[in-house]
Coordinates of C-alpha atoms and ligand atoms in Angstrom, one line a residue:
X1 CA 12.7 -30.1 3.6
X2 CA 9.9 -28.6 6.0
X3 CA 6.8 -28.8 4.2
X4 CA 3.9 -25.6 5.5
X5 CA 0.4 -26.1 6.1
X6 CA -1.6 -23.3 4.9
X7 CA -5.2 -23.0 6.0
X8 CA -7.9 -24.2 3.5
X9 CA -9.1 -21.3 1.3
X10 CA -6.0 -19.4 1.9
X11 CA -6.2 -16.1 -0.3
X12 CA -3.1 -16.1 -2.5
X13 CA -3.1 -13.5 -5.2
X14 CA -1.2 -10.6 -6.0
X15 CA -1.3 -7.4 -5.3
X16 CA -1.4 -3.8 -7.7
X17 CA -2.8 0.1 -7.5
X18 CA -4.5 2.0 -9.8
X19 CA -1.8 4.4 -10.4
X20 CA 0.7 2.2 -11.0
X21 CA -0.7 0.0 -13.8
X22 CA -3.9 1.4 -15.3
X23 CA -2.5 4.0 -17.2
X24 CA -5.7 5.5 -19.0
X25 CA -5.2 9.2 -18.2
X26 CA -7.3 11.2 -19.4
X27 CA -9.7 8.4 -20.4
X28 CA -13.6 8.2 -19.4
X29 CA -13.6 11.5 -17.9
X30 CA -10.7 10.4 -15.4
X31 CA -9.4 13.3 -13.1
X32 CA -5.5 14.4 -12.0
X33 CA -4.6 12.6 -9.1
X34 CA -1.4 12.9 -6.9
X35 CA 0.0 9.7 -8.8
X36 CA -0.2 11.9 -11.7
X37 CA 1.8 14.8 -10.9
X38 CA 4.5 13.4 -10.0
X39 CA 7.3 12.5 -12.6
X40 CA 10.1 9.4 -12.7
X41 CA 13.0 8.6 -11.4
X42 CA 15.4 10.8 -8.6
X43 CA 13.4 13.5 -9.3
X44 CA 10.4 12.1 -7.3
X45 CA 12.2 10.7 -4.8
X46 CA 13.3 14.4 -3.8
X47 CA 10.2 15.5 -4.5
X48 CA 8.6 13.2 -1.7
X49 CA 11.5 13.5 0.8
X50 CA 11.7 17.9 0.6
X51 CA 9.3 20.6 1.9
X52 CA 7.5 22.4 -0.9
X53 CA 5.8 20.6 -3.8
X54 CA 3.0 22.2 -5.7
X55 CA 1.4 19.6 -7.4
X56 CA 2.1 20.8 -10.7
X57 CA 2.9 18.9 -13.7
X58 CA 6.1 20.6 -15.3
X59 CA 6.8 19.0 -18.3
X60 CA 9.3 21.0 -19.2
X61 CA 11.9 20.7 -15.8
X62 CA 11.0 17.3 -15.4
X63 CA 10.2 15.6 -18.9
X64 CA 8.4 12.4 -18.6
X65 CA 5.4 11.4 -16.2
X66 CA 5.4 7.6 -15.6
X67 CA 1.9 7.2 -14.4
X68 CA 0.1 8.3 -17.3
X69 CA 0.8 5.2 -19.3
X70 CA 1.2 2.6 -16.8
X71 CA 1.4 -0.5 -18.4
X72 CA -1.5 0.1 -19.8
X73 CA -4.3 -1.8 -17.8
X74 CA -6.9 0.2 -18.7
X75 CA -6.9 -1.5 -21.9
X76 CA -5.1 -4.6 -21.1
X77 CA -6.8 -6.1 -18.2
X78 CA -8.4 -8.7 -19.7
X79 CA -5.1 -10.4 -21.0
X80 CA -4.2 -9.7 -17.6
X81 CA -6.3 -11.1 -15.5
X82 CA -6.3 -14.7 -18.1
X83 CA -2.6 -14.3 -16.7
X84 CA -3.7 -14.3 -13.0
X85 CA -5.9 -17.0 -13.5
X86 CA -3.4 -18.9 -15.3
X87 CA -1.0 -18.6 -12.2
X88 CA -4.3 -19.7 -10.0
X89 CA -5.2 -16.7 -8.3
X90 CA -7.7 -17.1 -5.4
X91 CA -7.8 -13.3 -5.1
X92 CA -6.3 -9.9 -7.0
X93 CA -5.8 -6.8 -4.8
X94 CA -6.2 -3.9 -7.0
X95 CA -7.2 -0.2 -6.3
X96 CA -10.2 1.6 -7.2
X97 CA -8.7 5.5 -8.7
X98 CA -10.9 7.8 -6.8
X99 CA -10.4 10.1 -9.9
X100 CA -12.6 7.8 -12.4
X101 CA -15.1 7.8 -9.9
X102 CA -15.4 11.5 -8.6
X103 CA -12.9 13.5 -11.2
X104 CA -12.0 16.3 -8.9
X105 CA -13.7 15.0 -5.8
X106 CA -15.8 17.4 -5.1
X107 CA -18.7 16.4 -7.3
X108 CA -22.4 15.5 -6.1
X109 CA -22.7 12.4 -8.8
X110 CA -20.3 10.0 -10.0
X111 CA -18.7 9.3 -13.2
X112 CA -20.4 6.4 -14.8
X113 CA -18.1 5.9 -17.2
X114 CA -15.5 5.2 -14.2
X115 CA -17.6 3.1 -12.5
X116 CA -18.5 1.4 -16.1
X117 CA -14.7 0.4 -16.0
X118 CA -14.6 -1.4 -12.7
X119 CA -17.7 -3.0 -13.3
X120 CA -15.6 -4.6 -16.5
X121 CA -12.9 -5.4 -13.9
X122 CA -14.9 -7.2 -11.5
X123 CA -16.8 -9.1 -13.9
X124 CA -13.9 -10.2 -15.8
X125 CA -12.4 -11.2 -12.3
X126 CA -15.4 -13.1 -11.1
X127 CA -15.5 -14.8 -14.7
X128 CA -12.3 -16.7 -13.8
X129 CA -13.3 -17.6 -10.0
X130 CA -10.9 -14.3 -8.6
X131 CA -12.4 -12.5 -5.9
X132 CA -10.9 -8.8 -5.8
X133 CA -9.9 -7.3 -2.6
X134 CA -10.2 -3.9 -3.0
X135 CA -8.3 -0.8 -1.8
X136 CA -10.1 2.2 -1.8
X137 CA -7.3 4.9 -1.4
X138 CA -4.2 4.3 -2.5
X139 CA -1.8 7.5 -3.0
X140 CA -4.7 8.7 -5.6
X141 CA -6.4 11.9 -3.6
X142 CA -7.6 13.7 -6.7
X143 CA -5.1 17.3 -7.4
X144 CA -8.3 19.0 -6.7
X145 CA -8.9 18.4 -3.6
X146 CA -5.3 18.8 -2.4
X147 CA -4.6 22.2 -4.2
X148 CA -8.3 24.0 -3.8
X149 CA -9.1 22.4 0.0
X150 CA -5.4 21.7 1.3
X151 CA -5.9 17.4 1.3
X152 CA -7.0 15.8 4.3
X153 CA -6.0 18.8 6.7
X154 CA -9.7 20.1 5.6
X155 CA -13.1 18.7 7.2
X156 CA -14.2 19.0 4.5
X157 CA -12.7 16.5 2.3
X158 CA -14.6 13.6 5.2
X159 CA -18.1 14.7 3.4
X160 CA -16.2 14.0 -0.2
X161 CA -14.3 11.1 0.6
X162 CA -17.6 9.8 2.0
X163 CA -19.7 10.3 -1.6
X164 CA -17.3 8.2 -2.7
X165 CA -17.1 5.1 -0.7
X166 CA -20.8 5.2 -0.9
X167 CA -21.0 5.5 -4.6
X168 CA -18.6 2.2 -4.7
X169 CA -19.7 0.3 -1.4
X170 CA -23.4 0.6 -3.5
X171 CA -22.5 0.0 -7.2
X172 CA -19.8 -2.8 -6.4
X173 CA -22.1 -4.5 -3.2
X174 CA -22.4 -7.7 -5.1
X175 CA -19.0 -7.6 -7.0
X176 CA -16.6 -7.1 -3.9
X177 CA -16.7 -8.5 -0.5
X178 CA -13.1 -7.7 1.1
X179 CA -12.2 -3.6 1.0
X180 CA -9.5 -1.6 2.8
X181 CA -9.6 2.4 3.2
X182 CA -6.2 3.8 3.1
X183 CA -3.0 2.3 1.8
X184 CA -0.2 2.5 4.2
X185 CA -2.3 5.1 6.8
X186 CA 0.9 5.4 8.9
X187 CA 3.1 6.8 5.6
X188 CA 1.7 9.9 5.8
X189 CA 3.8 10.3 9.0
X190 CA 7.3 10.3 6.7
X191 CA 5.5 11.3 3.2
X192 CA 2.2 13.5 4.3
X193 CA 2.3 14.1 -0.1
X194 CA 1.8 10.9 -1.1
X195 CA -1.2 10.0 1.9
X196 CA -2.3 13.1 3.6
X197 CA -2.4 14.7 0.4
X198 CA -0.2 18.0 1.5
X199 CA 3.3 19.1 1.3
X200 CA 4.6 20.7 4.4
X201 CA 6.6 24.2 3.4
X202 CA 8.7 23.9 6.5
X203 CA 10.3 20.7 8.5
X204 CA 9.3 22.7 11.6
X205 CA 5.4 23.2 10.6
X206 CA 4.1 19.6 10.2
X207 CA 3.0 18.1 13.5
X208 CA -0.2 20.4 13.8
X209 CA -1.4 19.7 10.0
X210 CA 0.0 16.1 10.0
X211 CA -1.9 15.1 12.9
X212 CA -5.2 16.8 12.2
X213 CA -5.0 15.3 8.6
X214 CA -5.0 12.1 10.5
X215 CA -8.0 12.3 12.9
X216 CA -10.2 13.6 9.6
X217 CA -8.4 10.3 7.9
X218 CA -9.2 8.0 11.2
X219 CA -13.3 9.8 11.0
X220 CA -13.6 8.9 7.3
X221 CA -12.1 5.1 7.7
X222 CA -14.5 4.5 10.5
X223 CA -17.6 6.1 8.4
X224 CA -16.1 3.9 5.8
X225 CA -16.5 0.9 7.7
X226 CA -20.2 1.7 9.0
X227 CA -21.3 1.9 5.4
X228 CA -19.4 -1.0 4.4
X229 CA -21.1 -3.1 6.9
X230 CA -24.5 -1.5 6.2
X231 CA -24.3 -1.7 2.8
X232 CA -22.4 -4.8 2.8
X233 CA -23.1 -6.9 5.8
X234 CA -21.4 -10.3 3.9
X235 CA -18.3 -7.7 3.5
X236 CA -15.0 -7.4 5.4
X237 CA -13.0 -4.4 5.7
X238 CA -9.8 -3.6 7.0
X239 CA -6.9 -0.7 7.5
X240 CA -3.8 -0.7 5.8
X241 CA -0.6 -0.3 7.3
X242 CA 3.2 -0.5 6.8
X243 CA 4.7 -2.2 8.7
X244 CA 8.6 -2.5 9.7
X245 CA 9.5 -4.0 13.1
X246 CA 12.0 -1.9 14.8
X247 CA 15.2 -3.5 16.1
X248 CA 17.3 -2.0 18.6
X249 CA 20.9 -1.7 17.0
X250 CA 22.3 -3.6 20.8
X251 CA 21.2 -4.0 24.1
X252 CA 21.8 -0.6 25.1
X253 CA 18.7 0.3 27.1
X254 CA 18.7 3.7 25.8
X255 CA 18.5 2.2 21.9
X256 CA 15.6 -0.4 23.2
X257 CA 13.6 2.2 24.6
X258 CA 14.5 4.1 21.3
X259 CA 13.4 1.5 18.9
X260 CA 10.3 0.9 21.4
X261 CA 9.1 4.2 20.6
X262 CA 10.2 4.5 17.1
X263 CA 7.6 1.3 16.8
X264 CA 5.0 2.6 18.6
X265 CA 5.1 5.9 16.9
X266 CA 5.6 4.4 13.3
X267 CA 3.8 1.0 13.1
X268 CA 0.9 1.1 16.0
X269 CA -0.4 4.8 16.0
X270 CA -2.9 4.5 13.4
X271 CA -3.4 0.5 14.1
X272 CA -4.2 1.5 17.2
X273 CA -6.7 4.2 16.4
X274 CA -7.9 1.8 13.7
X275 CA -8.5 -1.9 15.4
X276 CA -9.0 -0.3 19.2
X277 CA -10.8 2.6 18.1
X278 CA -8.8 5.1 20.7
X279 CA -6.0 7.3 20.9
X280 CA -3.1 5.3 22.6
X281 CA -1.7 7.0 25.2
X282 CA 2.0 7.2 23.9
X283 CA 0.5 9.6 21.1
X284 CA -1.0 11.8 23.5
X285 CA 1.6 12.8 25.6
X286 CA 3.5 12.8 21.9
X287 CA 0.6 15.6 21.5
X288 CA 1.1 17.4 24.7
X289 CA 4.9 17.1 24.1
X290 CA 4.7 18.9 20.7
X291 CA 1.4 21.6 21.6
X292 CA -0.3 19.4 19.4
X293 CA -4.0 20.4 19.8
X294 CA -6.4 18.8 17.5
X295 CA -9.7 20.1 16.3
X296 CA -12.0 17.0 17.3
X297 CA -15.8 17.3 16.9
X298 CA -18.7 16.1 19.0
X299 CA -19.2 12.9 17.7
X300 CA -15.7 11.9 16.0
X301 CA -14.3 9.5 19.1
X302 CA -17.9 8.0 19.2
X303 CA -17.1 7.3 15.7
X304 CA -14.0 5.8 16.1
X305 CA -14.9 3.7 18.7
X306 CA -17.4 2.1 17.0
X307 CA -15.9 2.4 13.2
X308 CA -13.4 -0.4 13.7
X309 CA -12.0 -2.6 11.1
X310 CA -12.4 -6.5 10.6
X311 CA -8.6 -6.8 10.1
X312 CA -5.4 -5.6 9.5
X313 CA -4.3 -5.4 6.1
X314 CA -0.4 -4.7 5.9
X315 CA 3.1 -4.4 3.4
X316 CA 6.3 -6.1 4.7
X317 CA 9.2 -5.5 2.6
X318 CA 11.9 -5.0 5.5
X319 CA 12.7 -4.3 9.3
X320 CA 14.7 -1.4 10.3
X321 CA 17.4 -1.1 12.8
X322 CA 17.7 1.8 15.5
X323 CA 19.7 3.6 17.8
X324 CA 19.2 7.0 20.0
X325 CA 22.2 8.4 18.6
X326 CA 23.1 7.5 14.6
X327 CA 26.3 9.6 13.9
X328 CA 28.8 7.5 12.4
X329 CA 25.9 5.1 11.4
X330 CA 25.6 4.2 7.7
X331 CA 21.9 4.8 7.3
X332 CA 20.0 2.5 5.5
X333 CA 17.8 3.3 2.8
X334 CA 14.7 1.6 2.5
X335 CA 10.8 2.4 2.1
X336 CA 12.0 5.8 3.3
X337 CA 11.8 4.9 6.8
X338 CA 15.5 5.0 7.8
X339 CA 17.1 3.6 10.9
X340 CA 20.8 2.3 10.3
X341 CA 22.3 -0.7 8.6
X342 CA 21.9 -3.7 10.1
X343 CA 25.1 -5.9 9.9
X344 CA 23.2 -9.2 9.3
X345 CA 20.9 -8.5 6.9
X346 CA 21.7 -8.6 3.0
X347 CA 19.8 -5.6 1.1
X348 CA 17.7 -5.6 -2.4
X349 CA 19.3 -3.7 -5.5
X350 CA 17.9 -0.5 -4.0
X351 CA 18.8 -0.5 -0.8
X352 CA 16.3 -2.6 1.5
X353 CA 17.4 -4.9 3.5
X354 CA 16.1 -8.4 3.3
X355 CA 14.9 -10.0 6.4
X356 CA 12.5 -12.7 6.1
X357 CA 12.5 -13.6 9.9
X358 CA 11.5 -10.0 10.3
X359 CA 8.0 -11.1 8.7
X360 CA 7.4 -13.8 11.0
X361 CA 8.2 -11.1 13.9
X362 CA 6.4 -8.8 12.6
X363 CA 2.9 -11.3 12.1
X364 CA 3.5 -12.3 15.9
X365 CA 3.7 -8.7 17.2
X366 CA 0.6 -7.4 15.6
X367 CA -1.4 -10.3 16.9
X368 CA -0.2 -10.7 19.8
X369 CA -1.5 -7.1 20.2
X370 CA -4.9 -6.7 18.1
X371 CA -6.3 -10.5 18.1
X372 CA -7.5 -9.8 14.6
X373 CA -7.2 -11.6 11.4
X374 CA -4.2 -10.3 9.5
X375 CA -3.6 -10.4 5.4
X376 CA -0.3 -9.8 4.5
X377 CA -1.4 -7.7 1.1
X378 CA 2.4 -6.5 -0.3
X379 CA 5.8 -8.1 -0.1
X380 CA 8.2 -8.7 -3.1
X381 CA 11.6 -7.9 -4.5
X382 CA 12.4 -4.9 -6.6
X383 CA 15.3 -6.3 -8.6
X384 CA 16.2 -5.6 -11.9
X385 CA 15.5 -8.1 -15.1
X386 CA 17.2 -9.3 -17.5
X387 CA 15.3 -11.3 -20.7
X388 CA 17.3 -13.8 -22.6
X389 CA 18.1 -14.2 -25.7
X390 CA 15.8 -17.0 -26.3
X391 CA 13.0 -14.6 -24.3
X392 CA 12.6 -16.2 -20.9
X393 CA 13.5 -14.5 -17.7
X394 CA 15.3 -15.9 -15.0
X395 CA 14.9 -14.3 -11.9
X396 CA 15.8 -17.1 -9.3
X397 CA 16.2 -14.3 -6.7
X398 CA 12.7 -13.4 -6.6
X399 CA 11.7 -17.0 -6.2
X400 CA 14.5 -17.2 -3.1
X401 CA 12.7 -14.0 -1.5
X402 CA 9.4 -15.0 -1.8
X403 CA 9.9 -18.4 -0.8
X404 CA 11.6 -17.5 2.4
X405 CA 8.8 -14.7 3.2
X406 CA 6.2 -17.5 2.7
X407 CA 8.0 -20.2 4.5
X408 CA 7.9 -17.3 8.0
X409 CA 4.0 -16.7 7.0
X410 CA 4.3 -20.9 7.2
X411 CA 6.1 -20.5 11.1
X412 CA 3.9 -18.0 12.1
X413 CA 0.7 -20.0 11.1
X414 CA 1.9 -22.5 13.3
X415 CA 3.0 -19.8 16.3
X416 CA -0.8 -19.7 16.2
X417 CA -1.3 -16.3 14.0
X418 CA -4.5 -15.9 11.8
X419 CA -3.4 -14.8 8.6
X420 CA -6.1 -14.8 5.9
X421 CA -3.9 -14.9 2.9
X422 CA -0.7 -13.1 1.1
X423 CA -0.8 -11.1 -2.0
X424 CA 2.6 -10.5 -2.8
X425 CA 3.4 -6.9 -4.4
X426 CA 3.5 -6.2 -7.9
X427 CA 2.6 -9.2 -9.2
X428 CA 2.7 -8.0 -12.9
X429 CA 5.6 -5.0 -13.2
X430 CA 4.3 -1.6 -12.9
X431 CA 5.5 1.8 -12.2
X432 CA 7.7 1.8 -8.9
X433 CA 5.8 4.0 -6.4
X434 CA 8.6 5.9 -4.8
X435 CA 11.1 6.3 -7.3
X436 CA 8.5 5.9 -10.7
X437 CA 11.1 3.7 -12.3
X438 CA 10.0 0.6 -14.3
X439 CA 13.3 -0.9 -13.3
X440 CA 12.4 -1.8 -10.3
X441 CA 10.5 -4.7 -11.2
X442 CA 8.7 -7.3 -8.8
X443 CA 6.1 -9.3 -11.2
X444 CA 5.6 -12.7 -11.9
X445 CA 5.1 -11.4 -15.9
X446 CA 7.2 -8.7 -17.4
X447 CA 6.3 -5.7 -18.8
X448 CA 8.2 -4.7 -22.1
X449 CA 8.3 -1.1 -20.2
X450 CA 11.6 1.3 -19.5
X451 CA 12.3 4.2 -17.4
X452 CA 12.5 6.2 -20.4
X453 CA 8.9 5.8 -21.9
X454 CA 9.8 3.5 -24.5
X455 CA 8.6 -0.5 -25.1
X456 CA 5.9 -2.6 -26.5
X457 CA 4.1 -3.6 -23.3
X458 CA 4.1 -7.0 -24.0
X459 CA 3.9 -9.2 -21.0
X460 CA 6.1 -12.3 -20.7
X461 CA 6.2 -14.8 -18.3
X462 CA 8.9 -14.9 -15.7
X463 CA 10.3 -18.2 -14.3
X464 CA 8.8 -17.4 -10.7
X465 CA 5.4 -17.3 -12.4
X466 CA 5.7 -21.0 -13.2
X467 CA 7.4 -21.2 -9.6
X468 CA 4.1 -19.5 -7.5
X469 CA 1.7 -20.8 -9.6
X470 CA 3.1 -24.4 -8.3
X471 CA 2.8 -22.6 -4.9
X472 CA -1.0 -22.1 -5.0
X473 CA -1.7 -25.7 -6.7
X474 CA -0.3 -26.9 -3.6
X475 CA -1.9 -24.5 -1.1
X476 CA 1.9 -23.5 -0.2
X477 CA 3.2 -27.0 0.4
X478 CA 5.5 -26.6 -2.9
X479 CA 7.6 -24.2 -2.1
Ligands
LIG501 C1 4.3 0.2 -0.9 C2 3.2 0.8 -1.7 O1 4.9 1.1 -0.1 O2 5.4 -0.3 -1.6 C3 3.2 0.5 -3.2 O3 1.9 0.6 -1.1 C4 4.6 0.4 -3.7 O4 2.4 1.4 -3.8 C5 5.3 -0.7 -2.9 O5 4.7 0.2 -5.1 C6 6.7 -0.9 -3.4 O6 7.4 0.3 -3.4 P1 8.2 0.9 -4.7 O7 8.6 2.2 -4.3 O8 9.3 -0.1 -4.8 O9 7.2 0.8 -5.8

């Protein structure tokens, strides 16, 4: 069998966020975030996908509210992180909750006892040789500032979320040394809720508010990364994007130049503002096209320009397939980004289709077009468990996925790609972002968690923790 060469000092790890794992609530003066108000299961999932959503936590309609347990972090991590180390982690992604730091987000001072916490995290971390690579928004805008200043459509949220960064670029300057601003920037295109911090009441009324949520977003990342590399100057940072080559369904010109645009649109818009530090010209005639006028300041493109990241973190999961006209196409359903079903590709328990060639595609395009390093910081399976009598837990397709994801990092290594390192997604299970299920597992350990509240939270070990643990011994040669 072909045996991979990864580069020395590769960064394998794993990957979580704040609202997904840490549970802790109401704990050390914590704030609501957007994590928070949303409850489990199909519920959120329509929540996310329909106009409309107040931010409200309704008990009553909707019952239970995944997030606010977690697994339990909070309290927990230490145990945790002896489990990372155990596998051999080089590096743990994790989020910082902009709610521990800056409750509502609108205060002058930060919370010490928040920053307290992830000065416990860090340490704990650095105790067992695990650098953390740090997220610093991901899906947690604090209630506050969406329901009193309307998320990132307001200026004014730039001046709050840059309190923040500088509370954490200044308390954590000797703890972490590789950041990223937003999770997933280009989400906000197809779930503006989760990372623009807004719902849209009508389908007809988002482009204006969408797209000047996005320029303050784009000001913000690029003060972020000015006072990263003041503050910091041994520090990288780097954007966050999905990312999900687009296919054309045949060789139909018209479904190329679809797919073409679909990509452009979806996976380069925000890279492009990001790593180039311009406006591409597809998005402004998309602008012009749609009477899309955005309130830019003197100063902000200046900004841009000169704001631009070290590298481009991204998520793989899946590719999606299109064509110009779908009717009589099953859709697939995947990271909510559609397109149709692909006729070769097999698809996970919930719907997204498996393609690890698409990774390898996916790791040539983006370097082929930026140059930069790239860190592939989420991919995984969401599959469903089962535990054994005797306690252990097989779960031999995770170990296929992951295996055949890191064998196309292993290709594209040698296509000549720079890829810092991989931390695959969910590496201990954790509330599933889109649907808040616990079902939908994709950790090395197991959670003793359920969709319905109830469990002990103990964590087991999985077989594919023995399985990627190997992995990193190895430096990927053991696959
Ligand atoms: C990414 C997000 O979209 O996918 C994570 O950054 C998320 O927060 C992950 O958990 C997997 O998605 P899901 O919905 O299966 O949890």
């Amino acid at each position: 069998m072909k045996t991979y060469q990864f580069p020395e000092g590769f960064m394998w790890g794993g990957a979580t966020a704040a609202n997904q794992m840490e549970g802790g609530f109401y704990e050390g003066n914590k704030g609501l975030n957007i994590a928070d108000v949303l409850p489990g299961g199909k519920e959120r999932l329509d929540i996310l996908q329909t106009p409309g959503f107040n931010f409200e936590i309704d008990r009553e309609k909707y019952g239970y509210y995944p997030n606010h347990e977690g697994i339990d972090f909070y309290h927990r991590y230490k145990e945790d992180i002896a489990l990372f180390a155990e596998m051999g982690f080089k590096v743990f992604r994790m989020s910082i909750a902009w709610t521990r730091i800056f409750p509502n987000g609108n205060e002058l001072e930060a919370n010490e006892e928040g920053l307290a916490f992830y000065d416990r995290v860090f340490d704990e971390l650095h105790k067992h040789g695990i650098e953390p690579v740090v997220t610093i928004s991901h899906y947690e805008m604090p209630v506050t500032l969406v329901k009193e200043y309307g998320g990132w459509r307001n200026r004014e949220v730039v001046t709050f979320f840059e309190r923040y960064v500088k509370a954490i670029f200044n308390r954590y300057k000797n703890k972490v040394k590789y950041w990223m601003t937003f999770n997933e920037i280009n989400s906000g295109l197809i779930m503006p809720i989760m990372g623009l911090g807004f719902a849209i009441q009508k389908e007809e009324d988002k482009y204006q508010p969408t797209f000047q949520a996005y320029h303050h977003q784009f000001v913000a990342s690029s003060i972020a990364v000015k006072a990263c590399h003041e503050i910091i100057p041994d520090a990288k940072i780097g954007c966050m994007i999905l990312y999900a080559p687009a296919y054309s369904y045949d060789s139909n010109p018209e479904n190329v130049m679809y797919a073409l645009q679909e990509e452009r649109f979806f996976n380069y818009f925000c890279a492009d503002v990001q790593v180039r530090g311009e406006y591409p010209a597809f998005i402004k005639r998309y602008f012009k096209e749609h009477n899309i006028e955005l309130d830019i300041r003197d100063g902000d493109l200046e900004l841009i320009k000169e704001g631009t990241v070290d590298y481009i973190g991204f998520s793989y999961y899946m590719s999606r397939t299109e064509m110009k006209d779908k009717s009589g196409f099953g859709s697939s359903e995947g990271n909510l980004i559609g397109g149709v079903k692909n006729p070769f590709l097999k698809a996970s328990d919930w719907g997204w289709e498996i393609d690890p060639t698409g990774l390898r595609i996916s790791l040539n395009q983006l370097y082929d077009r930026y140059q930069v390093p790239l860190f592939v910081v989420e991919n995984g399976l969401g599959a469903r468990d089962h535990v054994e009598e005797d306690g252990s837990i097989n779960d031999d397709y995770r170990i296929d996925y992951l295996r055949d994801h890191i064998k196309a990092m292993g290709e594209a290594i040698e296509d000549g790609v720079e890829l810092m390192g991989y931390t695959s997604w969910g590496c201990i299970d954790m509330v599933s972002m889109s649907t808040g299920e616990f079902s939908k597992r994709y950790g090395f350990i197991y959670v003793d968690k359920h969709d319905d509240g109830s469990g002990t939270l103990e964590r087991k070990r999985k077989k594919s923790f023995f399985w990627y643990k190997e992995v990193i011994e190895t430096n990927g040669e053991k696959l």
